[in-house]
Coordinates of C-alpha atoms in Angstrom, one line a residue:
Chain A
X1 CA 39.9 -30.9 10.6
X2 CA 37.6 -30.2 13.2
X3 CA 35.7 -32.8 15.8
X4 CA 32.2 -30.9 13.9
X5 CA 33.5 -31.3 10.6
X6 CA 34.1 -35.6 11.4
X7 CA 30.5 -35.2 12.5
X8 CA 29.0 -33.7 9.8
X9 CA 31.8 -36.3 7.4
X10 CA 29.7 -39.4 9.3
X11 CA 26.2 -38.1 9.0
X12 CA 27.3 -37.2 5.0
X13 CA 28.0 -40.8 5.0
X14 CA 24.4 -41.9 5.9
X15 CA 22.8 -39.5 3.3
X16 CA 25.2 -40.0 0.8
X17 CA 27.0 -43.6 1.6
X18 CA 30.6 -44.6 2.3
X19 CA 32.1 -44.1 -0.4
X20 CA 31.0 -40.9 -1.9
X21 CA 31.6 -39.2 1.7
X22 CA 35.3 -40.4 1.6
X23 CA 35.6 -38.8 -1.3
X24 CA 34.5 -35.3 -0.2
X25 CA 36.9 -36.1 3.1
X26 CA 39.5 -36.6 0.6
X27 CA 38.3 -33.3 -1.4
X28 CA 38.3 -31.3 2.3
X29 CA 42.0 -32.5 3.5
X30 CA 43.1 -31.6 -0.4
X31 CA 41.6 -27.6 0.6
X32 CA 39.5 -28.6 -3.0
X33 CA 36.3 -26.2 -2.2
X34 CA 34.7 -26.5 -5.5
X35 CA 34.6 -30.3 -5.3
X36 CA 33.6 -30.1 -2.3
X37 CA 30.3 -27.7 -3.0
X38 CA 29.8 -30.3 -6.2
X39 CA 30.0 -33.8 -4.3
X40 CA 28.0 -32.0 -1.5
X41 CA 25.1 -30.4 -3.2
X42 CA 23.1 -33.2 -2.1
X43 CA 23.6 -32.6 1.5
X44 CA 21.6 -29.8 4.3
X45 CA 23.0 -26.3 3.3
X46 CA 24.7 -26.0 6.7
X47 CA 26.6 -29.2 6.4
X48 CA 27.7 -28.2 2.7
X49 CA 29.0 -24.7 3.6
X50 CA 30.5 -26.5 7.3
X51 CA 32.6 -28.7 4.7
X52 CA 33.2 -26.0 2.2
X53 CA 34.5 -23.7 5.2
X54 CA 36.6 -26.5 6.3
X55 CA 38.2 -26.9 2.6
X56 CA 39.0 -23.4 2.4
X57 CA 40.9 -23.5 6.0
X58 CA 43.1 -26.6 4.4
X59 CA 43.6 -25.0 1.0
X60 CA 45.0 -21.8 3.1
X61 CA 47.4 -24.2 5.1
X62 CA 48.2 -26.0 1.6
X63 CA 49.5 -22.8 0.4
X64 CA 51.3 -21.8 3.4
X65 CA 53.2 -25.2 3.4
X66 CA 51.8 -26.6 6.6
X67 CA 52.3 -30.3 6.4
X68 CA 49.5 -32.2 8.1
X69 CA 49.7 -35.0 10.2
X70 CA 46.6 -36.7 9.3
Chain B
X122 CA -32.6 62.6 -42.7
X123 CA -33.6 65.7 -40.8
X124 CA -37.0 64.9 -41.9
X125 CA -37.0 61.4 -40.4
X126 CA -39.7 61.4 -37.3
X127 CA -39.2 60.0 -33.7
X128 CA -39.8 56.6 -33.7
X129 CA -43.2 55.1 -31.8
X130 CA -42.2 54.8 -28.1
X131 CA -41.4 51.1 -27.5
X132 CA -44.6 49.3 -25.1
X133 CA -42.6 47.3 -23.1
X134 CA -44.2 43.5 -23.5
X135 CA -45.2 41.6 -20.7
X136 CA -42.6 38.8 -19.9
X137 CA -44.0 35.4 -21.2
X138 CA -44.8 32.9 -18.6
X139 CA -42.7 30.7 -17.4
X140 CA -42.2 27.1 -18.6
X141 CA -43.1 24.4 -16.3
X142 CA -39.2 22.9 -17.4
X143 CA -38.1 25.8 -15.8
X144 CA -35.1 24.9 -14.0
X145 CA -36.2 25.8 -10.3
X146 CA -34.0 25.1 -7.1
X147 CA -35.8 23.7 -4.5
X148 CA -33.4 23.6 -2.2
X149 CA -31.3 26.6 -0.9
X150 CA -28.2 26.8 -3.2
X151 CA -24.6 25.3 -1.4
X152 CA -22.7 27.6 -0.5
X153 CA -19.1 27.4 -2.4
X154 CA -17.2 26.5 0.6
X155 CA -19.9 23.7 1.1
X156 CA -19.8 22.5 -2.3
X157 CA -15.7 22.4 -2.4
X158 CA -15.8 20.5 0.9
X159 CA -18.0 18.0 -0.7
X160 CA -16.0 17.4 -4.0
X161 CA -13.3 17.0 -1.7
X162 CA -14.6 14.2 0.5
X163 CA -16.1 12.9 -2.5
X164 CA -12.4 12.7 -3.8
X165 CA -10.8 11.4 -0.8
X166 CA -13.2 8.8 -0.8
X167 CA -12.7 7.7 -4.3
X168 CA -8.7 7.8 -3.7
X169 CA -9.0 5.4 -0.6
X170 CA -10.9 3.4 -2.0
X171 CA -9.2 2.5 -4.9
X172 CA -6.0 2.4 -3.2
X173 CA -7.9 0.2 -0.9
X174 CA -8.5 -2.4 -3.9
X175 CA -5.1 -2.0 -5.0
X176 CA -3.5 -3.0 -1.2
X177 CA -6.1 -6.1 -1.4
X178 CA -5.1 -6.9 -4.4
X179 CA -1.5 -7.1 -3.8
X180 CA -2.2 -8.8 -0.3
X181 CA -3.9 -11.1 -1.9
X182 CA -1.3 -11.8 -4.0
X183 CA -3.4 -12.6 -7.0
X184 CA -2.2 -12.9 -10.5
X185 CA -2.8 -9.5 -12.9
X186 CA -6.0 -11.0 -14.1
X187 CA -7.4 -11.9 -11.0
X188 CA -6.3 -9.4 -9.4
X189 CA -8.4 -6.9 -12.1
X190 CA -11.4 -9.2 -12.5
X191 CA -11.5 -8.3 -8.8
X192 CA -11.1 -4.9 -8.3
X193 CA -13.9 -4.4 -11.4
X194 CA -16.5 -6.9 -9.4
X195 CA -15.7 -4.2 -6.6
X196 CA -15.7 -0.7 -8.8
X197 CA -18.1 -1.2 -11.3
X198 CA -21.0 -1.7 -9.3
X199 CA -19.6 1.7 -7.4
X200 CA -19.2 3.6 -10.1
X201 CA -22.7 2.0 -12.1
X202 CA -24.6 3.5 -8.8
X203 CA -22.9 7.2 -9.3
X204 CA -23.8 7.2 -12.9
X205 CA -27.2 6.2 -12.3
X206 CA -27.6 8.8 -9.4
X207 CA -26.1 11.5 -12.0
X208 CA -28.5 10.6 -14.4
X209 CA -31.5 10.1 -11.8
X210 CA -30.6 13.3 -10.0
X211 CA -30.4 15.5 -13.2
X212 CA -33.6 14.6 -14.6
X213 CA -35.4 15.1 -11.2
X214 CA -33.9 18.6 -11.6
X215 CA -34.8 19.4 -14.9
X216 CA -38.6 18.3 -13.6
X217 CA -38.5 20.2 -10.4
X218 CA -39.3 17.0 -9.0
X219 CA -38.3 15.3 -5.9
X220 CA -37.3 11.7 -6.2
X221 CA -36.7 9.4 -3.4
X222 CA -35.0 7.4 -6.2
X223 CA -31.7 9.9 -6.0
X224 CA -31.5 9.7 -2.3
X225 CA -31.8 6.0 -2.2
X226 CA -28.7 5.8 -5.0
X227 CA -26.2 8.4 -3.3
X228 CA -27.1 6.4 -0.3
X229 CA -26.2 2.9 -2.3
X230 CA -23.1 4.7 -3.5
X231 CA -21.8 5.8 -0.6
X232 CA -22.7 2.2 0.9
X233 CA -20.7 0.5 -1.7
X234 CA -17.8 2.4 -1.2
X235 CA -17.3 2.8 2.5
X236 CA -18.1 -1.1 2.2
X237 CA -14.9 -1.6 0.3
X238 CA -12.9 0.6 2.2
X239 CA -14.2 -0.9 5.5
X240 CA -13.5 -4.7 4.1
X241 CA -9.6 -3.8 3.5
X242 CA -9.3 -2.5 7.1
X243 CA -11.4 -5.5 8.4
X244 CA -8.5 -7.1 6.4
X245 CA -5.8 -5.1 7.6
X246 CA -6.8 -5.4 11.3
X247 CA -7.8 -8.7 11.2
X248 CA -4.8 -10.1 9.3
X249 CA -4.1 -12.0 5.8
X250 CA -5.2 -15.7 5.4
X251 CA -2.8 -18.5 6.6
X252 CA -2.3 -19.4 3.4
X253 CA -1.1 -15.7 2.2
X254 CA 0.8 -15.5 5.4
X255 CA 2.9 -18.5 5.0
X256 CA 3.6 -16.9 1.3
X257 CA 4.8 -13.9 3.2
X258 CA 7.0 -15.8 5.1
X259 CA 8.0 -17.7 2.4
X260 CA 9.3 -14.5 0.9
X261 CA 11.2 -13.7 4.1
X262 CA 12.6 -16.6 4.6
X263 CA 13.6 -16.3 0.7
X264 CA 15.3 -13.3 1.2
X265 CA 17.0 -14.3 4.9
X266 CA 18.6 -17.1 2.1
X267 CA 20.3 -14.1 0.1
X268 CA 21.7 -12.0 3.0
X269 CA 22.8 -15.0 5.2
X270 CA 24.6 -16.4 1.4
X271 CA 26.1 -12.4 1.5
X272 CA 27.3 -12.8 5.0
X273 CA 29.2 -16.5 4.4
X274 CA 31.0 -14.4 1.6
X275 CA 32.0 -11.6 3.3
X276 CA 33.4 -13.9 6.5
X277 CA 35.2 -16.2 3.5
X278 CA 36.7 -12.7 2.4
X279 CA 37.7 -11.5 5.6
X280 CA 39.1 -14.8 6.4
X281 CA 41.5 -15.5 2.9
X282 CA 42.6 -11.6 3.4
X283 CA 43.8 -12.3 6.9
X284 CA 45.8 -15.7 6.3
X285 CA 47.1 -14.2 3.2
X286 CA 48.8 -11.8 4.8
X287 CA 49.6 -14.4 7.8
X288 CA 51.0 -16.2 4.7
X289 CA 53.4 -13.0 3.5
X290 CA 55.3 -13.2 7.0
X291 CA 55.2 -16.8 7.7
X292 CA 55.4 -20.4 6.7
X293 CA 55.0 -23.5 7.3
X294 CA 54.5 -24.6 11.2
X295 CA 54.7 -20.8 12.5
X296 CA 52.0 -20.5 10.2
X297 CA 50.0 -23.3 11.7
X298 CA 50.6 -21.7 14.9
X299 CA 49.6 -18.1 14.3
X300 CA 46.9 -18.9 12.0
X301 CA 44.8 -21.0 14.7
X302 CA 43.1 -18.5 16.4
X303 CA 42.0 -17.2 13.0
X304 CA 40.6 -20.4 12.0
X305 CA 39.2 -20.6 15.6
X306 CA 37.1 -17.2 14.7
X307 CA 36.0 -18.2 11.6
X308 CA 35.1 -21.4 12.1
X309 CA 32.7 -19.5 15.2
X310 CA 31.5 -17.1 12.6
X311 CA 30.8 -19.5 9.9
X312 CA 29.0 -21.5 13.3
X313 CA 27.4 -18.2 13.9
X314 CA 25.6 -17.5 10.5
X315 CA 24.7 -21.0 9.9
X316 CA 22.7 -20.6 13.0
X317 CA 21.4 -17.1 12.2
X318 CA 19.4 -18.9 9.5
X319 CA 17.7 -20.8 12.0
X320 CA 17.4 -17.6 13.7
X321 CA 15.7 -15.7 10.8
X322 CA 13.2 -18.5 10.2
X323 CA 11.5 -18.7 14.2
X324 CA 11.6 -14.5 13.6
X325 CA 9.2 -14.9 9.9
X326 CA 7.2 -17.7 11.9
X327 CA 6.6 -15.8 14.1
X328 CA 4.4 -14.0 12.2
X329 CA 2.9 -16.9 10.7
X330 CA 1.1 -18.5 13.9
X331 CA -2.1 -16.9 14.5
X332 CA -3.2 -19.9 16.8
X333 CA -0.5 -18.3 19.7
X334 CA -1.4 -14.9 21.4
X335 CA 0.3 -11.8 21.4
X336 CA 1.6 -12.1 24.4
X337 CA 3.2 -16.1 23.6
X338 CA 4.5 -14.2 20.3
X339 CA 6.5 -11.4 22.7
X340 CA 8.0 -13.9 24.9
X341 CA 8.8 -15.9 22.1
X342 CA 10.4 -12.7 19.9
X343 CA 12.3 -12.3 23.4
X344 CA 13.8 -15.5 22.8
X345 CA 14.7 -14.9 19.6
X346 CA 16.3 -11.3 20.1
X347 CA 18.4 -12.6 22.4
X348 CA 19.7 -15.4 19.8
X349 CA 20.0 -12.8 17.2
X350 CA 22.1 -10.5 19.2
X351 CA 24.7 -13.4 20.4
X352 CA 25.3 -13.9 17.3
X353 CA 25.6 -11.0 15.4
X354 CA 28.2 -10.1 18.3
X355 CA 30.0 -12.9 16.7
X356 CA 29.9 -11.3 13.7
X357 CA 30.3 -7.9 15.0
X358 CA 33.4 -9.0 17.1
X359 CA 36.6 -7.7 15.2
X360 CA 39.6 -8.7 17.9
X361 CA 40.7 -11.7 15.5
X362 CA 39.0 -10.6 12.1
X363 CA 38.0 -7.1 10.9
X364 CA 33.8 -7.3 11.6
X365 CA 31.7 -8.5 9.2
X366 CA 29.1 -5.7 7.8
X367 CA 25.5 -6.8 9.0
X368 CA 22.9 -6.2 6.4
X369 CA 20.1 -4.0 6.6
X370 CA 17.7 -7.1 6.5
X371 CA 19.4 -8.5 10.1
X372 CA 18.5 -4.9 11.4
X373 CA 15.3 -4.6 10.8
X374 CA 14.9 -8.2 11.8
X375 CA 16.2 -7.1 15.1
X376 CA 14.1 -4.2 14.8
X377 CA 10.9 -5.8 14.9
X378 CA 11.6 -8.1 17.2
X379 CA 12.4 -5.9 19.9
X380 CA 9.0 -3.9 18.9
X381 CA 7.1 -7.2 19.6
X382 CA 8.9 -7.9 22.6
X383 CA 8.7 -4.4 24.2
X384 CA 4.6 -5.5 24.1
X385 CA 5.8 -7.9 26.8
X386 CA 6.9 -5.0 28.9
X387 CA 4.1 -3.1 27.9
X388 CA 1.4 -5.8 29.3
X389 CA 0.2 -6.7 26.3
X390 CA -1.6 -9.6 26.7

């Protein structure tokens, strides 16, 4: 993902705590947008459509069969 | 039949004298042209104002019964004072009387309503209230919420369309590959409109600080404008993605803030 979307991953964790901000990491790398909008209604608007933008990017490499290394 | 005799000539009678209630003009009679002219302004008068009311009304964004309780408190008094001067001025003409009364009404009509016209243009010159400005804004900002929502869709669009059909040639690692200047663009673009709410927020403040002069407000819109336009390039920029449509509402955005900063250039101070 990208360097702003680790940014925005850390700040979620402040708002939101550790372990509910792994999960939505988890719910990004998985390309999972919907979970991602639900475990991050809580946060700004901008970092919840960041995070949604970034799920949808993984979800369209999911499909294409990109395998990725993190 | 034949016998029948002339009838007695006919002495004319004296006409009888007139009645004191005789309706008596004492004033040469308007001409027709001068009479239409006056029902006219008389007309006019009564259509601005009440559209008047109606505009304060709605400024004032009062509830429906507010909002009627206040435009009778305005009217009635108005339209008490013509009925009065109706009444006051048709029984000084059945008399043949003058009355100072019926001058001093049409002049306490005329007062009342040029008053409520004159307080809505004090109004509209002078401004709303903070309070119904920051409502305004409100609403703007409201709406700014809908087209930049409308805008994050249609990039998300343009952006599955494109890998989809990056998808359809290739897989795997070649799709890494090609698709990274794709995600590149709308990863800019998503960047893009999440600023452009900021963006759309300064442009409604703007109108809701009347502590900072005109001329702050056109440097300021400057600023703004120039924000705007970098990023609806983004948007606008089709060498990676097909361009995203800008709304209406981003155009007239830009719109009026390049009205307030031509003041700037104008030496509006």
């Amino acid at each position: 993902v990208s360097p702003e979307t680790i940014e925005v991953l850390i700040r979620a964790a402040v708002t939101v705590g550790a372990e509910a901000a792994i999960a939505i990491s988890k719910a990004v790398h998985a390309g999972d947008v919907d979970t991602v909008s639900q475990l991050s209604a809580v946060l700004p608007d901008e970092h919840r459509q960041q995070l949604e933008d970034e799920a949808l990017i993984q979800r369209q490499r999911a499909l294409a069969g990109v395998v990725d290394a993190t | 039949m034949g016998g029948m005799t002339d009838p007695a000539p006919v002495t004319p009678t004296p006409p009888a004298p007139q009645s004191r209630t005789t309706i008596t003009p004492r004033a040469p009679q308007m001409t027709a042209a001068q009479m239409l002219a006056d029902n006219v302004a008389t007309r006019v008068r009564e259509i601005a104002a009440m559209a008047s009311l109606v505009m304060l009304a709605k400024w004032g964004l009062l509830p429906g019964q507010w909002a009627a309780i206040v435009i009778a408190a305005i009217v009635l008094p108005i339209e008490i004072t013509r009925q009065v001067g109706k009444t006051i001025g048709a029984r000084a003409a059945a008399l043949g009387a003058g009355s100072g009364a019926v001058a001093f009404v049409v002049l306490l009509h005329k007062a009342l309503t040029w008053g409520a016209i004159a307080t809505v243009a004090v109004a509209a010159v002078t401004g709303c209230s903070a309070q119904q400005q920051h409502r305004a804004t409100a609403g703007v900002i409201v709406s700014s919420g809908g087209v930049v929502e409308g805008l994050r869709q249609s990039n998300r669009d343009a952006y599955v369309h494109a890998t989809d059909a990056l998808r359809a040639r290739v897989q795997g690692e070649e799709y890494a590959r090609q698709s990274e200047p794709i995600d590149t663009a709308f990863r800019a673009r998503g960047r893009a409109i999440r600023d452009l709410t900021g963006v759309l927020y300064a442009s409604a403040r703007l109108n809701d600080r009347p502590d900072v002069t005109l001329a702050e407000r056109a440097a300021a819109a400057r600023d703004i404008l120039e924000q705007l336009r970098d990023l609806t390039a983004i948007l606008r920029d089709g060498s990676v993605l097909p361009p995203i449509p800008i709304p209406t509402a981003v155009d007239d955005a830009e719109a009026g803030l390049q009205s307030l900063a031509t003041l700037v250039a104008g030496g509006a101070q």
